[in-house]
Short mmCIF file of C-alpha atoms in Angstrom, two decimals:
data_model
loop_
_atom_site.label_atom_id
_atom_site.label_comp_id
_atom_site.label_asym_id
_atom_site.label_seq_id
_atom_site.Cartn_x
_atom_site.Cartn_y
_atom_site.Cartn_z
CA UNK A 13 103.13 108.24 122.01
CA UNK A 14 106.64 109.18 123.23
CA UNK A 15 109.24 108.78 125.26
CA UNK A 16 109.81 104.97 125.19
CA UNK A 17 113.23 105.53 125.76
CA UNK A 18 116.09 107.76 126.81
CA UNK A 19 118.02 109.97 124.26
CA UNK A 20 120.67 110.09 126.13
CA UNK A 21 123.94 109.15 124.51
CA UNK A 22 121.99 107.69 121.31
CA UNK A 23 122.55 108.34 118.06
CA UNK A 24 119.52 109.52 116.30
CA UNK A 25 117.02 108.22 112.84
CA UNK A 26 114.28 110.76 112.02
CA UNK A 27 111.64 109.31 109.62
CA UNK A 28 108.93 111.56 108.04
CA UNK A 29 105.56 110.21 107.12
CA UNK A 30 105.44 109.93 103.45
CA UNK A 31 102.72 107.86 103.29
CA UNK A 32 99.34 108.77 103.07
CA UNK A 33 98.27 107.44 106.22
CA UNK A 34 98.13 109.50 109.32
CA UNK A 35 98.80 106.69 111.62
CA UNK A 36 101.61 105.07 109.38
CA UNK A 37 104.41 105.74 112.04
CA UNK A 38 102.41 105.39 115.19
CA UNK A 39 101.55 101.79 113.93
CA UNK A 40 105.18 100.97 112.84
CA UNK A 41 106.62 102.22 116.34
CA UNK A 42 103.89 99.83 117.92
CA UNK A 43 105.47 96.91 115.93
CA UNK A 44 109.14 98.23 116.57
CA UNK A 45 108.39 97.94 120.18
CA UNK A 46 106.40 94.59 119.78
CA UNK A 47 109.29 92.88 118.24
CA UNK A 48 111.84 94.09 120.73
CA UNK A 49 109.81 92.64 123.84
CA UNK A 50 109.23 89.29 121.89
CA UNK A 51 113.46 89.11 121.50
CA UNK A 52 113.67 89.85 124.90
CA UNK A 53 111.43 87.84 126.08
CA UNK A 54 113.23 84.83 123.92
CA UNK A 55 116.69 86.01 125.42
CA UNK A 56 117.81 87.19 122.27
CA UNK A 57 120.56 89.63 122.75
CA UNK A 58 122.47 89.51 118.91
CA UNK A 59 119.25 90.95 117.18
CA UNK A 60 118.61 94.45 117.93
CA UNK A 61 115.41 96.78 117.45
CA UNK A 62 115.97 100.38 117.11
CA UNK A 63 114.39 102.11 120.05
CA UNK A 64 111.32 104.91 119.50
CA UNK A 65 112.09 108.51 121.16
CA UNK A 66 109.02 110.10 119.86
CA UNK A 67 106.25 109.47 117.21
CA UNK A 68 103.51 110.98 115.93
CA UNK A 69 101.82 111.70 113.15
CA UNK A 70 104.74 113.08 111.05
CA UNK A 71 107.62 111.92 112.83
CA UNK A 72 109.23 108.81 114.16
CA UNK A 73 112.41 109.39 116.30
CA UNK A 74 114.51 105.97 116.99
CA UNK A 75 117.76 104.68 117.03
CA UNK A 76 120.39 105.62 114.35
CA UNK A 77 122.95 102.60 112.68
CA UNK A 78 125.55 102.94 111.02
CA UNK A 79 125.16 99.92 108.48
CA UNK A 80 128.50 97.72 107.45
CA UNK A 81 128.19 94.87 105.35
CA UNK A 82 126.53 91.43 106.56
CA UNK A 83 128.81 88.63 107.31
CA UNK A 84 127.93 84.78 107.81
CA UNK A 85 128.18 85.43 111.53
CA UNK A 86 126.01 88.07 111.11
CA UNK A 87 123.62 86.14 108.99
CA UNK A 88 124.06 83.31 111.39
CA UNK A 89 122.90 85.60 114.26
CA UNK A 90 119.95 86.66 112.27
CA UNK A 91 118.79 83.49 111.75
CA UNK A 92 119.23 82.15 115.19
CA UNK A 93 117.75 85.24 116.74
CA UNK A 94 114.18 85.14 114.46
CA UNK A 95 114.27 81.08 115.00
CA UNK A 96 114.08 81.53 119.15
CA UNK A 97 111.26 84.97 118.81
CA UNK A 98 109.54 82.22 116.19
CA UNK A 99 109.68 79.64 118.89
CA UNK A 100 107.42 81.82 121.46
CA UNK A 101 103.92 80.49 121.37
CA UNK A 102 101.21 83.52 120.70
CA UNK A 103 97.40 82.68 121.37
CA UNK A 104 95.71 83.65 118.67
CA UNK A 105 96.26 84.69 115.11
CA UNK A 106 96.29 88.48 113.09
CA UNK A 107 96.76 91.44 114.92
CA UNK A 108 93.84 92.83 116.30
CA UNK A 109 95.28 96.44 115.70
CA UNK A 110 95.22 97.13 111.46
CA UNK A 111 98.36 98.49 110.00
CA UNK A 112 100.24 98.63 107.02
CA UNK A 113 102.73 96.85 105.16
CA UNK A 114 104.97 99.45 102.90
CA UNK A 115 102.30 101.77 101.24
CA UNK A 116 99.31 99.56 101.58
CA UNK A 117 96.63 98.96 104.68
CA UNK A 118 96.89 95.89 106.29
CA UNK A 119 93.78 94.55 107.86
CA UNK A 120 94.23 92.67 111.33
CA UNK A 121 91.75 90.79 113.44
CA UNK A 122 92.20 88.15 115.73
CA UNK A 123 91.54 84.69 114.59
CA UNK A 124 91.78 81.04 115.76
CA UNK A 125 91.94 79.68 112.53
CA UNK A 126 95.70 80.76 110.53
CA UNK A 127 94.19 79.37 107.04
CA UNK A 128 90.82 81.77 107.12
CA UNK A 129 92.83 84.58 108.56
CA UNK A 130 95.49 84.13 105.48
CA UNK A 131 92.97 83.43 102.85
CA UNK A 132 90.70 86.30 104.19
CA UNK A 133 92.72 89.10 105.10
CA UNK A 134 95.80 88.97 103.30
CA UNK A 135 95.12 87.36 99.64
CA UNK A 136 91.09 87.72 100.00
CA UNK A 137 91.72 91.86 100.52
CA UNK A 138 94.20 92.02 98.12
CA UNK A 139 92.64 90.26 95.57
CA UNK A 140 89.87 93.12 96.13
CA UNK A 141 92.18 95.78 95.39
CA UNK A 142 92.90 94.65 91.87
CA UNK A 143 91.46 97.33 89.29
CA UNK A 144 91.78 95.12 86.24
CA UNK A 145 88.72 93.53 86.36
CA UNK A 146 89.49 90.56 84.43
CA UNK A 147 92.55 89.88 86.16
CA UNK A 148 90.32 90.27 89.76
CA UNK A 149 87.72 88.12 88.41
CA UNK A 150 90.23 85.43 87.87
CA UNK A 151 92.20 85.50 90.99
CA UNK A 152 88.39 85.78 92.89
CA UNK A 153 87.57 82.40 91.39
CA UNK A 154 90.02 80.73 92.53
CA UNK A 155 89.76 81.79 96.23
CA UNK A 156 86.16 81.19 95.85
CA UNK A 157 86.26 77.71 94.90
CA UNK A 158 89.13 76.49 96.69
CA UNK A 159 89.71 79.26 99.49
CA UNK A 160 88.03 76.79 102.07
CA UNK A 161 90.18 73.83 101.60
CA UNK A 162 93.42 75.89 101.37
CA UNK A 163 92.70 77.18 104.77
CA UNK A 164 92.03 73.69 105.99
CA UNK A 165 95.55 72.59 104.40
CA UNK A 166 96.99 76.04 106.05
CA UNK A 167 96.07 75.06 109.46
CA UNK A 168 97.19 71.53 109.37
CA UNK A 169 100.55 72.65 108.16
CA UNK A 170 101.25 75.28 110.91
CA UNK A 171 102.54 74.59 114.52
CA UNK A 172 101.70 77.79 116.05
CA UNK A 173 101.08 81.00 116.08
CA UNK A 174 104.62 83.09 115.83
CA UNK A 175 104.90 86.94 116.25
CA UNK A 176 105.84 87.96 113.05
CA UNK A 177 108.01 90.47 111.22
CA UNK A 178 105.25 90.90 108.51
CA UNK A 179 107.80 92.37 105.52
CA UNK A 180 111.19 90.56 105.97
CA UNK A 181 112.36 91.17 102.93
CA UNK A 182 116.46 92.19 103.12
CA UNK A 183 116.20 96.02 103.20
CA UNK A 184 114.26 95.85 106.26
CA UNK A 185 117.39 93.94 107.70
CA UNK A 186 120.13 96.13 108.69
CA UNK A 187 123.55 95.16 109.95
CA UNK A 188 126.47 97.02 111.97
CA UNK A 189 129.22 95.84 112.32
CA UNK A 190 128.58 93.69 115.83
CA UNK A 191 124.90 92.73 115.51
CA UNK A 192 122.05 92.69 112.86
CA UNK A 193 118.82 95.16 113.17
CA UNK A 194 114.99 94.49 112.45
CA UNK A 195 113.49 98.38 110.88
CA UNK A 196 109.94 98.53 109.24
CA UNK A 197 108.12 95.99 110.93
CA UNK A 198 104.51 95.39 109.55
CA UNK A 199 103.76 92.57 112.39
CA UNK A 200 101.10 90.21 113.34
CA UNK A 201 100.61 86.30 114.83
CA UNK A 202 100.82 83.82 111.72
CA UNK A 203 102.52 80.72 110.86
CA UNK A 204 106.36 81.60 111.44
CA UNK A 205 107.29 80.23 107.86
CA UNK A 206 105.72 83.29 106.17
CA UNK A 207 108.41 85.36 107.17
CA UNK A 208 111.08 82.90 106.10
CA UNK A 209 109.23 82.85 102.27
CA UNK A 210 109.61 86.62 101.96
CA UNK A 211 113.51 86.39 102.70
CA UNK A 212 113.63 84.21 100.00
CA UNK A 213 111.34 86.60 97.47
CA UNK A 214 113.67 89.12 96.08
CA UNK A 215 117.12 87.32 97.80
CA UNK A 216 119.88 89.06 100.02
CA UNK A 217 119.69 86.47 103.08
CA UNK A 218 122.86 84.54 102.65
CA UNK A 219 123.28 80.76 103.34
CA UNK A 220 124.47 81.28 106.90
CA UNK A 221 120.93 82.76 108.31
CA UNK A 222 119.14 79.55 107.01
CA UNK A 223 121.94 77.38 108.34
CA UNK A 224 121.24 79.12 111.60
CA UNK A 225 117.77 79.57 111.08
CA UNK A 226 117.36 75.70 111.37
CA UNK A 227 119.71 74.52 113.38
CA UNK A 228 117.63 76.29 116.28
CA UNK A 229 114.42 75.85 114.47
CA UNK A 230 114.05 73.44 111.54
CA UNK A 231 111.77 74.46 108.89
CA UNK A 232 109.07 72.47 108.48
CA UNK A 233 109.01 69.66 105.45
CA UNK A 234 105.86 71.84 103.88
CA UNK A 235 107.67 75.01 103.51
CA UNK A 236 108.98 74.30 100.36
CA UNK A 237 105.01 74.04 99.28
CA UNK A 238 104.01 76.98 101.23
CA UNK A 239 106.67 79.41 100.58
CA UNK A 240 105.02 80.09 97.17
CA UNK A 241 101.65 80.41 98.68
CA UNK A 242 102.74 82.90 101.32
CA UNK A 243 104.91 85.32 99.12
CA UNK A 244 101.21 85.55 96.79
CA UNK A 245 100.02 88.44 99.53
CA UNK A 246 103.55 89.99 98.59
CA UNK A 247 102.87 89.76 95.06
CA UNK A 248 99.35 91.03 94.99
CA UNK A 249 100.62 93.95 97.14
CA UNK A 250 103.35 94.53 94.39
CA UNK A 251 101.42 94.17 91.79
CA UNK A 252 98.35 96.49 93.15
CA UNK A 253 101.06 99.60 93.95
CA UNK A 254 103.60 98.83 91.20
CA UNK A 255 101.57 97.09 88.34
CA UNK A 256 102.08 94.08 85.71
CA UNK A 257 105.57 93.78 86.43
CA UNK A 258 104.39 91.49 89.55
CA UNK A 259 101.74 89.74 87.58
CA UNK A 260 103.96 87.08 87.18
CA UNK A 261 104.60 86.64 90.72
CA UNK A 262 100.82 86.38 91.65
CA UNK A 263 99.81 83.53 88.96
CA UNK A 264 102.71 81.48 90.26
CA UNK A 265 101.09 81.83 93.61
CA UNK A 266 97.90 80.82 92.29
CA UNK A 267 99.19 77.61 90.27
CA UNK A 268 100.87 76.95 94.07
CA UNK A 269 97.82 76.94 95.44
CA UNK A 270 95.91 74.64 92.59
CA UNK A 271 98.76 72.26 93.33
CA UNK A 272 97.88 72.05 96.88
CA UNK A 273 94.17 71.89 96.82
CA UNK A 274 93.53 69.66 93.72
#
């Protein structure tokens, strides 16, 4: 894959593959490109995608920023820009095409049902990851017994299907000093409030992007309900790369989920 766009006059990223995966950067240059047609097609011009020059297996070659410190109108733009790509209507939900969120596979397959896709392939999988089996056997309960009815409340709390960021946490949110920047995509199609709960997992999003955020596109009066739910796939991931530092993180996901389904 290479040449999506011109050198020319560019200043230039390099990023090596340091992760295990052969395929790591080829899938994050598909999402790069993904998310940059989805702005476009929204006509958002104030949120900027780096462009790819090359990838392969070792190497991804894209645009180079030169960060500055966010602002509220930068913040603002962010918001606004994510709330119009959120508003495009996608057909189906997942991916279709696996890849990987930070250093962990990230299973994709199209669905028409966001609550089975969520419960199966994001907190199902990494629930299957754990290695303590006690802690695994516990969090497998729980999905077993009430996995069905939190998809059912899943669907009936989500709109649409949104392309998503996958990993919006705020160092995967760069800003110049004109526009904000989108990097390390992990995307798919899910319920657009899932990437609005990771912004608000480990902080950095000021006030402004939510101000702008919903004054294009209110949140929803479940999100305070999900956002908990949805940052749970975060937390397992932490917890299965980093350990018990996270375990706190996933059981308040869980009780989120006994709240909702009880």
């Amino acid at each position: 894959m290479t040449g999506e766009s011109s050198r020319q006059g560019a200043e230039m990223f390099i990023k090596r593959n340091a992760t295990g995966f052969a395929d790591a950067l080829i899938r994050e240059a598909e999402g790069l490109k993904c998310l940059r047609e989805a702005l476009e097609r929204a006509g958002v011009t104030t949120v900027r995608v780096p462009d790819v020059f090359h990838v392969d297996e070792t190497t991804l070659e894209m645009t180079g920023i030169r960060p500055a410190p966010a602002t509220p109108g930068t913040f603002s733009m962010l918001g606004e820009g994510l709330a119009l790509m959120h508003r495009l209507e996608q057909q189906s939900y997942g991916w279709g095409q696996d890849n990987y969120i930070g250093l962990s596979p990230q299973p994709n397959r199209w669905s028409h049902s966001w609550g089975d896709f969520f419960v199966r392939d994001r907190l199902a999988y990494q629930v299957g990851r754990i290695r303590d089996h006690d802690v695994q056997g516990e969090f497998a309960d729980i999905l077993n017994r009430y996995g069905q009815k939190l998809a059912g409340w899943l669907d009936s709390a989500c709109e649409h299907a949104s392309l998503l960021h996958g990993d919006l946490w705020s160092g995967n949110a760069l800003f110049d000093e004109q526009v904000p920047w989108l990097i390390d995509p992990a995307v798919y199609c899910g319920d657009r409030e899932a990437d609005l709960a990771m912004t608000e997992m480990f902080g950095g999003f000021g006030a402004a992007f939510y101000e702008g955020y919903d004054r294009t596109y209110p949140r929803s009066p479940e999100y305070g309900r999900k956002r908990d739910i949805y940052n749970l796939y975060h937390y397992l991931n932490h917890y299965n790369l980093f350990g018990s530092g996270y375990l706190g993180g996933c059981q308040r996901g869980f009780d989120a989920i006994l709240r909702v389904v009880r």
